[in-house]
Every structure is written in structure tokens, then in C-alpha cells.
Short mmCIF file of C-alpha atoms in Angstrom, two decimals:
data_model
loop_
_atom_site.label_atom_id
_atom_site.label_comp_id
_atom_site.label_asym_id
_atom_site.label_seq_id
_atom_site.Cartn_x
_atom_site.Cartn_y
_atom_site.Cartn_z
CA UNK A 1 0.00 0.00 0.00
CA UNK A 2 1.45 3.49 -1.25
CA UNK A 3 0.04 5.26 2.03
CA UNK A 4 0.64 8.64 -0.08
CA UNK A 5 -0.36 8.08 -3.47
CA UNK A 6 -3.44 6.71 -1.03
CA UNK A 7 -3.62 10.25 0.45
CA UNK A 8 -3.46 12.04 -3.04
CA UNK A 9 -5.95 9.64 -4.24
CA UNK A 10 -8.44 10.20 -1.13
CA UNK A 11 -8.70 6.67 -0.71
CA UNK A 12 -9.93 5.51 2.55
CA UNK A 13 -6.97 2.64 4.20
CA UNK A 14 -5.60 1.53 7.44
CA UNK A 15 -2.57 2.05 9.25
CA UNK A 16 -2.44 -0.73 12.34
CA UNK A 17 -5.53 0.12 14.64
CA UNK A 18 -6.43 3.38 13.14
CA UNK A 19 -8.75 4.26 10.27
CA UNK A 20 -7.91 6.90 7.39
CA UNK A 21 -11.43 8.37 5.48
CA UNK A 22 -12.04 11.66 3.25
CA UNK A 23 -14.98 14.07 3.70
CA UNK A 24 -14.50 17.23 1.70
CA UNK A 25 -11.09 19.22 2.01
CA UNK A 26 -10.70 17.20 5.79
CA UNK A 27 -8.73 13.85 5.89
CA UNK A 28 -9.91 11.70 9.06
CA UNK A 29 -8.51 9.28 10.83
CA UNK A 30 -10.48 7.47 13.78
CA UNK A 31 -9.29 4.95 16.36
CA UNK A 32 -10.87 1.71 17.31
CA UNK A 33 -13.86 1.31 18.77
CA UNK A 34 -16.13 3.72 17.96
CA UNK A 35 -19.12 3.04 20.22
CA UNK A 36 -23.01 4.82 19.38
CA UNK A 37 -22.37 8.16 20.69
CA UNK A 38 -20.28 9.00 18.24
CA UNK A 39 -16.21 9.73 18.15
CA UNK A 40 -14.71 12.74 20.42
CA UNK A 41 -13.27 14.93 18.18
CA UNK A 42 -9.52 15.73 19.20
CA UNK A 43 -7.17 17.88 18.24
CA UNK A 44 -4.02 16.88 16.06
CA UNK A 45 -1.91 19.01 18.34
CA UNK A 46 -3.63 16.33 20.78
CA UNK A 47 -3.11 13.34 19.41
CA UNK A 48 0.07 12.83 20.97
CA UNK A 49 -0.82 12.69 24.18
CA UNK A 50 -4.13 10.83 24.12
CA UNK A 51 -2.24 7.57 22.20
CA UNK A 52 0.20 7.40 24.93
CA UNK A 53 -2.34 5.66 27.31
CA UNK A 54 -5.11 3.02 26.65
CA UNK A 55 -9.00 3.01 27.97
CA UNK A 56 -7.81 2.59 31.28
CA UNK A 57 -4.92 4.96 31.41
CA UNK A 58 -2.07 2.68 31.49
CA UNK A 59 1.11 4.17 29.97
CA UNK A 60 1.67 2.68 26.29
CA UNK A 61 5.08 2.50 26.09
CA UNK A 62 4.96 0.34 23.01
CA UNK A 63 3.32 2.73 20.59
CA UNK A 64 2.12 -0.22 18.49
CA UNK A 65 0.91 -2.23 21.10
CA UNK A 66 -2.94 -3.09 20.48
CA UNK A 67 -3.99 -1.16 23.46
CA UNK A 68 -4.94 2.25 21.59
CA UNK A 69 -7.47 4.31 23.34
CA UNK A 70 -10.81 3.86 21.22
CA UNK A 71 -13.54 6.09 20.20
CA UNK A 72 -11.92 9.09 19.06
CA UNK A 73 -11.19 10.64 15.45
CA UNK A 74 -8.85 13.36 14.14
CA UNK A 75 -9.96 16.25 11.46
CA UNK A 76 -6.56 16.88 9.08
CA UNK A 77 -7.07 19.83 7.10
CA UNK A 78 -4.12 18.97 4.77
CA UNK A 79 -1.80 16.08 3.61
CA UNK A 80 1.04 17.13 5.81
CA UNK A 81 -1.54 17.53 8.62
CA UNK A 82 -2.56 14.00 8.01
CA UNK A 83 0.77 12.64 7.82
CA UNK A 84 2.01 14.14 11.15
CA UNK A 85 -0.33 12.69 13.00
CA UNK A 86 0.04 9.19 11.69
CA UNK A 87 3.31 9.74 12.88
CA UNK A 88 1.95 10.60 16.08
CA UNK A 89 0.86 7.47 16.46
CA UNK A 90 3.03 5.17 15.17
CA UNK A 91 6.53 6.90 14.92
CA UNK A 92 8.17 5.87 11.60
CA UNK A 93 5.55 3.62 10.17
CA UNK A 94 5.03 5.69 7.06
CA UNK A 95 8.69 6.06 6.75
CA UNK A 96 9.72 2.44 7.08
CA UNK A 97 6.81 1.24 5.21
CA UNK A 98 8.55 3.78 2.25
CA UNK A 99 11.48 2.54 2.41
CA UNK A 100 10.25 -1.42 2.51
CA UNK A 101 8.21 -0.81 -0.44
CA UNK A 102 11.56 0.61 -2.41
CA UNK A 103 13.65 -2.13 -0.77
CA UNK A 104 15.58 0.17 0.93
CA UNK A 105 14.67 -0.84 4.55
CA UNK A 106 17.77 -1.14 7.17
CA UNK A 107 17.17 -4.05 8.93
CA UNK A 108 18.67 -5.10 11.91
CA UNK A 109 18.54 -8.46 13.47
CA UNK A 110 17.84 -9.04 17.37
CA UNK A 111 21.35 -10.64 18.04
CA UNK A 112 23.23 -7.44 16.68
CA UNK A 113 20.82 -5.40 19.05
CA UNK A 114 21.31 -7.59 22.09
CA UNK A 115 25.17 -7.98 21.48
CA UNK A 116 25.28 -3.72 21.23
CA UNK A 117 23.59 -3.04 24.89
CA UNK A 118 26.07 -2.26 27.58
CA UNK A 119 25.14 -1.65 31.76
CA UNK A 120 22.46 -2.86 32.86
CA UNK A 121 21.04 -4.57 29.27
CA UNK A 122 24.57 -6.26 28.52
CA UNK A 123 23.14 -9.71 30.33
CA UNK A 124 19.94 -9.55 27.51
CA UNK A 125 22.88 -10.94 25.14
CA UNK A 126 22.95 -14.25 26.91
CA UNK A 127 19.48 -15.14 26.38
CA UNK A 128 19.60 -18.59 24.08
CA UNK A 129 17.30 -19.21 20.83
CA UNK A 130 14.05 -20.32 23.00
CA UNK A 131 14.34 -17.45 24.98
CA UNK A 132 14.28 -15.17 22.21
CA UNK A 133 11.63 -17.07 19.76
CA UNK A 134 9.56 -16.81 23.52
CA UNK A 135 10.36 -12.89 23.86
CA UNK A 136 9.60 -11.92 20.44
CA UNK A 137 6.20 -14.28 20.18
CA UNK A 138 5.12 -12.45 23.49
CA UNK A 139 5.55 -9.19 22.39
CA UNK A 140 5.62 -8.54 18.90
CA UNK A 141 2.15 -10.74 18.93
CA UNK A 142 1.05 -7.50 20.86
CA UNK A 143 2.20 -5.38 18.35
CA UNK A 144 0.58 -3.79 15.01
CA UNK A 145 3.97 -3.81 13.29
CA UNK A 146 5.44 -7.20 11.82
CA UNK A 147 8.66 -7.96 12.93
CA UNK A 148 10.53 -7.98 9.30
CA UNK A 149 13.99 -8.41 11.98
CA UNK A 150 12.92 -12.12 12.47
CA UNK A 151 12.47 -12.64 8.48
CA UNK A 152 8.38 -12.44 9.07
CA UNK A 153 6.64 -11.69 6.15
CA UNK A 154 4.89 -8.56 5.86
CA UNK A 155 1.24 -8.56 5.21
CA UNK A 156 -0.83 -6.23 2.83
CA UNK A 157 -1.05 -2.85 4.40
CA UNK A 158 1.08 -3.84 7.28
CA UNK A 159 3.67 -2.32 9.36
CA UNK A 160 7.59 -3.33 8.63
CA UNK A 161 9.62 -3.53 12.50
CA UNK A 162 13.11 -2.94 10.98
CA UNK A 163 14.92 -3.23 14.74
CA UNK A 164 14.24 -4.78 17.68
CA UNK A 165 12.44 -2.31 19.82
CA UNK A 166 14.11 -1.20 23.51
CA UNK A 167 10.71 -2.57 25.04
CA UNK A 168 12.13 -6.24 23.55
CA UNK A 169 15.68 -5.82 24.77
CA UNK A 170 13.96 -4.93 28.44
CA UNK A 171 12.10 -7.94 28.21
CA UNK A 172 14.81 -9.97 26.77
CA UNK A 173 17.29 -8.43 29.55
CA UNK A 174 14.84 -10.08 32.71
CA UNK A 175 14.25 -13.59 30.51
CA UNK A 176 17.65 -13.73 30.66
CA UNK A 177 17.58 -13.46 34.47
CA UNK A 178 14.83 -15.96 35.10
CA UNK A 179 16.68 -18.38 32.30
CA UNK A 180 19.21 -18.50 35.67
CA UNK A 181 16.86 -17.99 38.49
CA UNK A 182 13.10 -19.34 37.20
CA UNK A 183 10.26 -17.36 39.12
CA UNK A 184 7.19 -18.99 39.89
CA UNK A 185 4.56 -18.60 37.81
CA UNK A 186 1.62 -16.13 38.67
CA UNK A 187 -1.75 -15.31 37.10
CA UNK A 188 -1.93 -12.21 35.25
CA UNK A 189 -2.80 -8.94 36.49
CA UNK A 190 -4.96 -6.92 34.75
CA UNK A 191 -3.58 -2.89 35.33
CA UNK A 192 0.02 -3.57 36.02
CA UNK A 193 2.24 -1.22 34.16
CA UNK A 194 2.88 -2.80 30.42
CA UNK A 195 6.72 -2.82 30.81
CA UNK A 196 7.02 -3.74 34.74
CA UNK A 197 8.55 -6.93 33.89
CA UNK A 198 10.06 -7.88 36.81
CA UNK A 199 6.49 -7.72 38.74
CA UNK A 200 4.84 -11.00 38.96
CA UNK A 201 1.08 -10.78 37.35
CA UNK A 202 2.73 -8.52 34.54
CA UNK A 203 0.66 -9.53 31.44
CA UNK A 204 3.96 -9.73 29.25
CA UNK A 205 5.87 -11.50 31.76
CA UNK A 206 3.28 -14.21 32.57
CA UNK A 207 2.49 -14.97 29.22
CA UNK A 208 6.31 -15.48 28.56
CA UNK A 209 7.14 -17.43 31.74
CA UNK A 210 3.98 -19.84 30.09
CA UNK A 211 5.04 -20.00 27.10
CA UNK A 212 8.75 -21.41 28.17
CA UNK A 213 7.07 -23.45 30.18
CA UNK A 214 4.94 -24.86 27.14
CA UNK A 215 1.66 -24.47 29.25
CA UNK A 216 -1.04 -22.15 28.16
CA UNK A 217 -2.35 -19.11 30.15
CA UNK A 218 -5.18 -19.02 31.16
CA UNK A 219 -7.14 -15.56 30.07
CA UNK A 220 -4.08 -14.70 28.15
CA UNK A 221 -4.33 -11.67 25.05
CA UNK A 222 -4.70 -14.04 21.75
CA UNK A 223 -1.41 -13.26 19.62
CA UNK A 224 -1.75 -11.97 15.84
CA UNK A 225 -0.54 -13.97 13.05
CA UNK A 226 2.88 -12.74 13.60
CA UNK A 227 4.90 -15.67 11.67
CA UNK A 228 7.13 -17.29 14.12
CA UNK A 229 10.86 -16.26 13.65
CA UNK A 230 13.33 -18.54 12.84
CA UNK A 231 16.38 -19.68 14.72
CA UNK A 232 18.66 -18.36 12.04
CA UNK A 233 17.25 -14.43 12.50
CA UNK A 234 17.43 -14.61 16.17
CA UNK A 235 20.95 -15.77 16.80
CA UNK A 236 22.43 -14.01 13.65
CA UNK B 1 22.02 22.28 1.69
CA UNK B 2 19.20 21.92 4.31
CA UNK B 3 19.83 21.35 7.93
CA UNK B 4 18.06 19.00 10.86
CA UNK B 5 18.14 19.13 14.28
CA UNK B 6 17.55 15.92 16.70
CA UNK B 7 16.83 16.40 20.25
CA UNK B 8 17.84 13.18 21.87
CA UNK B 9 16.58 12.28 24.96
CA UNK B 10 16.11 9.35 27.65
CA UNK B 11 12.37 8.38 27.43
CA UNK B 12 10.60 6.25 29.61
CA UNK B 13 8.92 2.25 29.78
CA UNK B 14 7.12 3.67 32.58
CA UNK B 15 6.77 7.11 32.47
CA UNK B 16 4.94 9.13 29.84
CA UNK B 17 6.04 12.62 31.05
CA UNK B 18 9.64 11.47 31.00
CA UNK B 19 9.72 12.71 27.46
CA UNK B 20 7.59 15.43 27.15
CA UNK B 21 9.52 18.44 27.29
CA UNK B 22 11.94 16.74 24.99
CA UNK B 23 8.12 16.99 22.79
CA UNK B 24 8.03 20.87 24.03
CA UNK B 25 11.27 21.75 23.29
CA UNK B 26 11.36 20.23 19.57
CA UNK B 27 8.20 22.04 18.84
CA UNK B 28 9.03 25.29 20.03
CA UNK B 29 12.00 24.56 17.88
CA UNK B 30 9.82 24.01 14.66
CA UNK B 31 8.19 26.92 15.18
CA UNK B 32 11.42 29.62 15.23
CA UNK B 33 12.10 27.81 11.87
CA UNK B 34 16.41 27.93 12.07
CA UNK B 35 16.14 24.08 11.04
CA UNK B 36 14.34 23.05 8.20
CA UNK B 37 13.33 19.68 10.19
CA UNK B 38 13.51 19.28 13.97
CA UNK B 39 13.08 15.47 15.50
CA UNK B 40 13.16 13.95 18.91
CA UNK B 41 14.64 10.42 19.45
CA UNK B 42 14.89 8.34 22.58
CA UNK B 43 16.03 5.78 24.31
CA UNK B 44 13.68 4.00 25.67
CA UNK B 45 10.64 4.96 23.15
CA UNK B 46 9.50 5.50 19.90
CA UNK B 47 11.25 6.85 17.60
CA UNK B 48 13.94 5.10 18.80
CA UNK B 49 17.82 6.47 18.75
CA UNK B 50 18.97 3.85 16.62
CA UNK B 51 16.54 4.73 13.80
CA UNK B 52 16.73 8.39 14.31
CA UNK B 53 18.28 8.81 10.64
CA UNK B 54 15.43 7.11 8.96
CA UNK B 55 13.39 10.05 9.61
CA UNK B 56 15.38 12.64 8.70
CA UNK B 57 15.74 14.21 4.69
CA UNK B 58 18.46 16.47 5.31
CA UNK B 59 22.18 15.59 4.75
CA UNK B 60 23.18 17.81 6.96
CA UNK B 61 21.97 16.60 10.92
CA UNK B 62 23.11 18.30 14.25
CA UNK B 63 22.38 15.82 17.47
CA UNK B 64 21.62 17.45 20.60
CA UNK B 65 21.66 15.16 23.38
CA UNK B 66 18.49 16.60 26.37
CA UNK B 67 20.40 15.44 29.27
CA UNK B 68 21.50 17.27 32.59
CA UNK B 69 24.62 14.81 33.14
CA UNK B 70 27.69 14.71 30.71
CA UNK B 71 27.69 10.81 31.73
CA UNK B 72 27.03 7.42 30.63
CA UNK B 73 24.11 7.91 28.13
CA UNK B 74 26.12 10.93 26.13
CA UNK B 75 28.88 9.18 26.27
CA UNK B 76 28.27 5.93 25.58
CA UNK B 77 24.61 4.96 24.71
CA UNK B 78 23.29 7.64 22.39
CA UNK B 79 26.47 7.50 20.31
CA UNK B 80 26.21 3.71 19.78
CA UNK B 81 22.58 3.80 19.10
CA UNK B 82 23.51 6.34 16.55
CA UNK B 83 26.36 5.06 14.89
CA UNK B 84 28.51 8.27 15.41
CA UNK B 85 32.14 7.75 16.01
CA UNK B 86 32.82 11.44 17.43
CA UNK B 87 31.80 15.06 17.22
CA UNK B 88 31.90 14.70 13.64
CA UNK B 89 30.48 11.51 12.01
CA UNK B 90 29.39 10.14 8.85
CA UNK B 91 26.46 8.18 8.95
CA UNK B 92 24.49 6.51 6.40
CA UNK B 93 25.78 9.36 4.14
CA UNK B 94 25.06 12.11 6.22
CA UNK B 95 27.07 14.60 8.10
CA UNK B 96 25.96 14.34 11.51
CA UNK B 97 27.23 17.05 14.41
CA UNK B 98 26.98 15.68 18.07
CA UNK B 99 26.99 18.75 20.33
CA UNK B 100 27.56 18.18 24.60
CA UNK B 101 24.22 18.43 26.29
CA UNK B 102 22.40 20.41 27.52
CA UNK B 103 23.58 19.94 31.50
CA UNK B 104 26.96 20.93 30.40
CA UNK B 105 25.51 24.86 28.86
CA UNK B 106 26.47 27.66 31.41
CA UNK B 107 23.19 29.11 30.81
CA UNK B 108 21.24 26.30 32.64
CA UNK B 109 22.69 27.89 35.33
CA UNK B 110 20.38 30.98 34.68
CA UNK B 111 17.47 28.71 34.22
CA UNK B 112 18.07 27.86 37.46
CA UNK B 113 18.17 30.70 39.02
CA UNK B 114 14.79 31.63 36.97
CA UNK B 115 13.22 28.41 38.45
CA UNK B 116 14.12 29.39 42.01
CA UNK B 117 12.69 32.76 41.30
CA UNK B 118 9.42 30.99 40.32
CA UNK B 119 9.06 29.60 43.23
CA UNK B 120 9.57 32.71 45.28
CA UNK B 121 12.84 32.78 46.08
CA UNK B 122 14.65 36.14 47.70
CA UNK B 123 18.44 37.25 48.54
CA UNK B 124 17.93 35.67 52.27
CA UNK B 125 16.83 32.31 50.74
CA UNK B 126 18.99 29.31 50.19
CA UNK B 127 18.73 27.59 47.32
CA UNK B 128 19.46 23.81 46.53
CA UNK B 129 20.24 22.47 43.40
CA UNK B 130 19.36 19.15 43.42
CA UNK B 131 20.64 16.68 41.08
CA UNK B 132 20.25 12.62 40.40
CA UNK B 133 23.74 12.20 41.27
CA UNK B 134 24.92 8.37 41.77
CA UNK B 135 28.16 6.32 43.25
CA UNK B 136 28.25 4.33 40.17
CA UNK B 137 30.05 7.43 38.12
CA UNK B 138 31.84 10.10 39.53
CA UNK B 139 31.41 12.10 36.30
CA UNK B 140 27.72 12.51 37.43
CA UNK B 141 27.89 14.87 39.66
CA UNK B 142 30.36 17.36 38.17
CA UNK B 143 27.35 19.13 35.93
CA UNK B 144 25.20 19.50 38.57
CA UNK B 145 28.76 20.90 41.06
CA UNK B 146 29.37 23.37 37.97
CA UNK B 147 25.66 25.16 37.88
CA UNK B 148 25.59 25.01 41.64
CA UNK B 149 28.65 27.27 41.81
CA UNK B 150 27.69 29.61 38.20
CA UNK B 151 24.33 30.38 40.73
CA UNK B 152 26.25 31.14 43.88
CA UNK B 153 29.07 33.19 41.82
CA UNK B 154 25.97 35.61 41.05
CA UNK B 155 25.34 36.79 44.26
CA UNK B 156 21.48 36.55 43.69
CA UNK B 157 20.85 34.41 46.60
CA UNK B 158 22.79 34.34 50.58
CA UNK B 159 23.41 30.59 50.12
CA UNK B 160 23.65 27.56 47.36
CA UNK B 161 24.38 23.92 47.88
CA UNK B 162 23.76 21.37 45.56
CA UNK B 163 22.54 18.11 47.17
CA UNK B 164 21.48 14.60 45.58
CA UNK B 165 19.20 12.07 45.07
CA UNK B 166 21.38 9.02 44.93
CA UNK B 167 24.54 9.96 46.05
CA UNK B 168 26.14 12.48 49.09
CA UNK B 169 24.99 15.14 49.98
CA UNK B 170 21.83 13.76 50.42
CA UNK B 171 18.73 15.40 49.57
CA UNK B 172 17.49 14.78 52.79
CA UNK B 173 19.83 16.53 54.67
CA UNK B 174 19.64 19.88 53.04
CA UNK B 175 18.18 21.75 56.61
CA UNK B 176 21.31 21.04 57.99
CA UNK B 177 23.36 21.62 54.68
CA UNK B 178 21.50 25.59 54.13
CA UNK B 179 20.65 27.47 57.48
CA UNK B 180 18.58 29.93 55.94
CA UNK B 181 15.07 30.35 57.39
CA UNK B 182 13.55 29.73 53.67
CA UNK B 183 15.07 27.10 51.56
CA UNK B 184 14.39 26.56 47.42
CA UNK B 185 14.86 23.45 46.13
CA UNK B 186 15.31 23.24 42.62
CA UNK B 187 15.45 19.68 40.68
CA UNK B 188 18.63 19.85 37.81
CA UNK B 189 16.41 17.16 36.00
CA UNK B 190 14.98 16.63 31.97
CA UNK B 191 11.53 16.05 33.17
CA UNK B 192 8.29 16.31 35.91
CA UNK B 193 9.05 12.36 35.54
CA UNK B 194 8.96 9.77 38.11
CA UNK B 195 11.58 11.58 40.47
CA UNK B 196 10.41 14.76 40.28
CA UNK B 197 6.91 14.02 40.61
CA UNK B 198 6.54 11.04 42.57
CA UNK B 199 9.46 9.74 44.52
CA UNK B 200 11.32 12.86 45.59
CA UNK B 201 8.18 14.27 47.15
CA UNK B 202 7.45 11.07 49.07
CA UNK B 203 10.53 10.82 49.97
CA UNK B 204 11.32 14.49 51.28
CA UNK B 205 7.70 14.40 53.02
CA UNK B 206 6.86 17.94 50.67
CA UNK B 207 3.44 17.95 50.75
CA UNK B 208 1.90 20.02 47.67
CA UNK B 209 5.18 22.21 47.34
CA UNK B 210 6.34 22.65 50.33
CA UNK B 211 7.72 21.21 53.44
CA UNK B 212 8.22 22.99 57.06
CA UNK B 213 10.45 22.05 59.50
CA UNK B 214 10.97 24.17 62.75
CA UNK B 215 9.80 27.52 61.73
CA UNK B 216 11.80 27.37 58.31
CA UNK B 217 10.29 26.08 55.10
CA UNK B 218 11.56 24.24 51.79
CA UNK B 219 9.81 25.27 48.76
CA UNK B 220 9.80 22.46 45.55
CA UNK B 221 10.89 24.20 42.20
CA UNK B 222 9.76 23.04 38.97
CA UNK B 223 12.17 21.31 37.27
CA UNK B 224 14.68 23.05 34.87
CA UNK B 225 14.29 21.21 32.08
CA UNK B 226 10.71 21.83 31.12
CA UNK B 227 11.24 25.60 31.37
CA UNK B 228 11.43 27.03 27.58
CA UNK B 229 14.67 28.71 28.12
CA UNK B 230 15.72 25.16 27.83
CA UNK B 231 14.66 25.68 24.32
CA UNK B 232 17.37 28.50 23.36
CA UNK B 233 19.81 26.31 24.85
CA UNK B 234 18.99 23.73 22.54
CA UNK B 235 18.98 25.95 19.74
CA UNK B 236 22.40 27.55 20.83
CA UNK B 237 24.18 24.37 20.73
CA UNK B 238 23.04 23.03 17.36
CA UNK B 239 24.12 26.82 16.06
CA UNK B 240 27.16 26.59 17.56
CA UNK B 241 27.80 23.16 16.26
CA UNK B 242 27.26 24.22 12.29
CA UNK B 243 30.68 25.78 11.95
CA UNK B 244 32.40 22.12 12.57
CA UNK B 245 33.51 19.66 9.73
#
């Protein structure tokens, strides 16, 4: 999808949870969930601001993460208008899915990522294969973008991740602390801060900690149809 | 040839307001128009340090790093995550300038002084400059040492200490440190984040601004790096920076 020549055309698309439709001179774009009482209308100035939480007001630190707040559209009054404020919400989507289309996408696998962090992240290096194929099934399943990194293929109209995000090398980092000191399983805790990984009853962390353990969980998030990465584009 | 500016800054897992001034600043930026594109890049969120470049048109890019400390993260992280080998770097084709940050301008020291001000400060009040501060690296404190001595070299105020958060002086002791009957404390931080906002209040007891101990009260300073001064500084260090090759 040619997200511009979509915007010159004033063809309605979609850009991961978000809708894009023309009405007159004003290019719209509404998020999920828009319930009977019709969309608040917010600002594009806004728009910032009200993506960075979901429903419930939990920071989204992963701006792809399928949490976005619903109910809600945007009035663009231009192209450029429009354009910022995808960017708002998805930072570099329109750019990397550019430079995917022209085959000029950097892409940079997960190993050179985790062999790059220093301090506190330098231990994220020694998680093995299963660890990783666990961390990025857990995650990027909660994601809008398709991890291109691991070799998954990109579907129509979707999202290219070029790079292992910093919200996967966090993750990865406390794996590869329980790969040496397990922690009991606990059930998930609806509320807890997305990226507290080291709480027990974190979503993230209790659906990993299942998966490793091959059982299911119980109430989990479904994942998308992220394909699952090979063991060649995790270890490099 | 046209010219970019990137404001790099920490960003936040947890925090949402951790990166907001960096937000501020770069629009302010935008808006005086001496770059033809101003971007923010982070850390720890989206868009991410590492991919900074893929946003940017303009050969010609000039990285300011939004920190208070000259530490670990200028030093180390934002240059890896980058790709820039020095002041001057080429990177995927483009000339890219990486200035000092913004903790290491002598006219924070002002914006302190502004920020104490704010908050109602007089010549009989004692001010504290209060920085993050930690064991791990000496190198710090010294940004937060240098401001705390630009403000007492201008005679504005009867007293200035700098204490810390994580390191000696502590924060906590700062009634014995000052002996002035009214005490400002001003945070040398990026951000109203988690410290600011949250755990230095709960941990200093200051209850909606203030604290009183014994007749003599500590007043709670916004932080210095959401004031739009800030914003000049940034501007005056990518400026500065256009002259190198």
C-alpha cells in the first residue's frame, strides 16, 4: 500500500488500529472502537498525548501495542496535517513502510541489538534461541507492526519492525535473568504497568514465563498472526 | 544544503512525562524555523535512537543530546545507538554534528536561578540544586557541582548547595546543609518524571510544594528542564555546532 499516493488519491486505508477516510477538504482518521455516541473529536496538536495511554490509562510504552485508546477521530485539514499525526501514532511507520516498499529498509537483526547493549542490558545478550523465539512471540504478537527483523513476512497494508524495539531488549534483559533464576509462575494482572517486567502478574511477563514453560495461560491476550521467527534471525 | 536538528533524549517504559519536554522543546524549535526539520529520538521509546536517521531528509543533521549529566548515556549509549564515532560523524551518508548536552551549557545555570525565582525565592533564601547524582560514576555529579557554583558566583541568593538524590549530599539533609530560614529546592532534571513528581516528594515528606520544618520552610521548584529557556539552549548548541567539519 502506497500510504501517499493513497492520500493524493483520497482513498480511505488503514494504518495498524487506526482508520484513514475523506470528507470534503478534511482527511480523518479514527481509532478503534467507535461506540453509538459517536467519536470525540480531538485535536491533532492532541493526538500525541491521548495515544500514549489506553482506555484505562495505562502508559503505552509500546506505541504499536494493540492497546490504543478507542472512540476518538482526528480532522486533518491537509496532507502534511494528516501525515504528522500518523506519525503521532506510530513513529516511523510511514517512513519504514517507504522505504520497505523501495527495498531500501535497514534491517537489523535481534542478536546485533542484544550484542550492542552495555550496563544494565549487557546480560539480555545471553538469552539462548528459545528465549528469544519466547520474547519476540510475546511481544511482537502484541504489536501492530510485523517484525521484518525475524524474516516475518509482511502482510498487505502492514507495518515493517526494521529493529528490535528497547521494550524487547527490556524484556529480553529479565528472561535472561529468570533463564538463571526461574520465578514462579503467577496469574496475570490486569492494570500492572505494560513494561514492569520484573512484577509477577505482569501480562507480558506471565504470558512469557507460560510460554517457556509450554503451558497455556489461562485468560491470556490471543497473539496476531505474527509468523514465528526462525532460529537463524534470532541468533544471527 | 538543508539542515536538521535531533533532540535526543532518555524516554521512559514507565513514564509518559519522562519525554515530554523533549516533545516541548522540539516544537518550540519548529516553530522559530532555524532548522528546516527538527526530530526527537529516545532511548527508551519510539522513535527510537537507533533509527533516528530514517526520519530525517536532510544531509546535513546536528544531534543534541536533552540530558543534565555529561555521563554514561552521552557518552556511551546515544552514540552507539547512533552510529557516530565522534563530534563529527558520517552516517548513512550524512554529516551528523553531536553537540555536549544540555547539562553541560552555562546558561542552565540561569534557568536555574529563573526556576528558584518561580518559586519565590529572595536574597535571604537558600537555594538547593538538586541533582540525580549516583556512586556508580563520579562524572555525574560534576554538571550538577558546575551550575551550583555559576548560581552562587551571582550573588542573587545568601546561600547555594547542591545536594542529591542518589549519592552524598543527600537530599534529605539539606536543613542542615542551608541554614537559611527559607530554603528553594530546585530539581537539575529533563523532566516532571517519576523523580520529580513522585518519589522525591514522598521521599522528602513535601506535601503540595512545600515542606516545614521548625519555623523554616523548603519550597519544591519546577524542574529546569521543562522551562522554555531550555529551548534556546537547545537551539544555541546546534548553532554553535554548524561551523564544525
Amino acid at each position: 500500500m502506497n500510504i501517499e499516493a493513497a492520500i493524493a488519491a483520497r482513498n480511505e486505508f488503514r494504518i495498524g488500529e487506526v482508520a484513514i477516510r475523506f470528507e470534503g477538504p478534511l482527511g480523518i482518521i479514527s481509532g478503534p472502537r467507535m461506540g453509538s455516541t459517536g467519536p470525540a473529536r480531538v485535536a491533532s496538536d492532541d493526538l500525541r498525548e491521548l495515544v500514549r495511554t489506553d482506555d484505562h490509562g495505562r502508559y503505552r510504552p509500546l506505541p504499536g501495542a494493540r492497546t490504543m485508546p478507542g472512540g476518538w477521530e482526528v480532522r486533518c485539514h491537509s496532507a502534511d496535517e494528516l501525515l504528522d499525526a500518523i506519525d503521532a501514532i506510530y513513529p516511523l511507520a510511514l517512513r519504514h513502510i517507504g522505504q520497505h516498499e523501495r527495498g531500501e529498509l535497514r534491517v537489523i537483526p535481534l542478536d546485533e541489538v542484544l550484542r550492542r547493549q552495555s550496563g544494565r542490558y549487557a546480560v539480555a545478550a545471553s538469552l539462548g534461541v528459545e528465549g528469544r523465539k519466547a520474547a519476540c512471540n510475546t511481544l511482537c504478537g502484541r504489536c501492530v507492526r510485523t517484525p521484518v527483523w525475524c524474516e516475518a513476512a509482511l502482510p498487505p497494508g502492514g507495518i515493517p519492525c526494521p529493529e528490535p524495539c528497547s521494550v524487547l531488549v527490556s524484556l529480553c534483559r529479565e528472561a535472561a535473568l529468570w533463564d538463571t533464576s526461574p520465578p514462579a509462575p503467577s496469574a496475570p494482572v490486569a492494570g500492572l504497568p505494560f513494561a514492569r517486567f520484573d512484577i509477577p502478574g505482569n501480562e507480558v511477563r506471565e504470558t512469557y514465563l507460560a510460554d517457556r514453560a509450554g503451558a497455556p495461560l489461562a485468560g491470556s491476550p490471543s497473539l496476531n498472526a505474527t509468523a514465528l521467527p526462525g532460529d537463524d534471525a534470532l541468533v544471527g | 544544503m538543508s539542515r536538521a536538528l535531533v533532540l535526543a533524549g532518555h524516554g521512559s517504559h514507565l513514564d509518559p512525562a519522562s519525554s515530554r519536554p523533549v516533545h516541548d522543546h522540539a516544537a518550540r524549535l519548529r516553530a522559530r524555523g532555524a532548522f528546516d526539520e527538527v526530530h526527537v529520538a529516545f532511548w527508551k521509546e519510539e522513535p527510537a535512537l537507533s533509527r533516528i536517521l530514517d526520519a530525517v531528509d536532510a544531509d546535513d543533521v546536528t544531534i543534541v543530546p536533552v540530558f543534565i549529566s555529561d555521563g554514561y548515556f552521552v557518552r556511551e549509549v546515544v552514540p552507539r545507538e547512533a552510529g557516530l564515532s565522534g563530534p563529527v560523524s558520517c552516517v548513512l551518508g550524512k554529516l551528523v554534528r553531536y553537540t555536549r548536552p544540555v547539562g553541560s551549557n552555562p546558561a542552565l545555570a540561569d534557568v536555574i536561578v529563573q526556576r528558584a525565582l518561580e518559586a519565590g525565592a529572595g536574597p535571604s533564601t537558600g537555594i538547593a540544586v538538586l541533582g540525580h547524582g549516583t556512586p556508580r560514576n563520579p562524572g555525574s555529579e560534576r554538571n550538577v557541582l558546575f551550575h551550583t557554583e555559576l548560581v552562587s558566583k551571582q550573588n542573587r541568593f545568601v546561600a547555594v548547595a547542591a545536594v542529591f538524590l542518589e549519592q552524598e549530599p543527600d537530599m534529605r539533609g539539606v536543613f542542615g546543609l542551608l541554614d537559611t530560614r527559607e530554603i528553594v529546592m530546585v530539581p537539575l532534571f529533563v523532566a516532571e518524571g517519576w523523580h520529580v513528581g513522585v518519589s522525591i516528594p514522598e521521599d522528602m515528606a513535601i506535601d503540595r510544594g512545600e515542606l516545614r520544618r521548625g519555623g523554616r520552610t523548603l519550597r519544591y521548584s519546577a524542574p529546569v528542564g521543562t522551562h522554555p529557556l531550555v529551548t534556546g539552549i537547545i537551539e544555541e548548541l546546534a548553532v554553535a555546532a554548524a561551523a564544525w567539519r
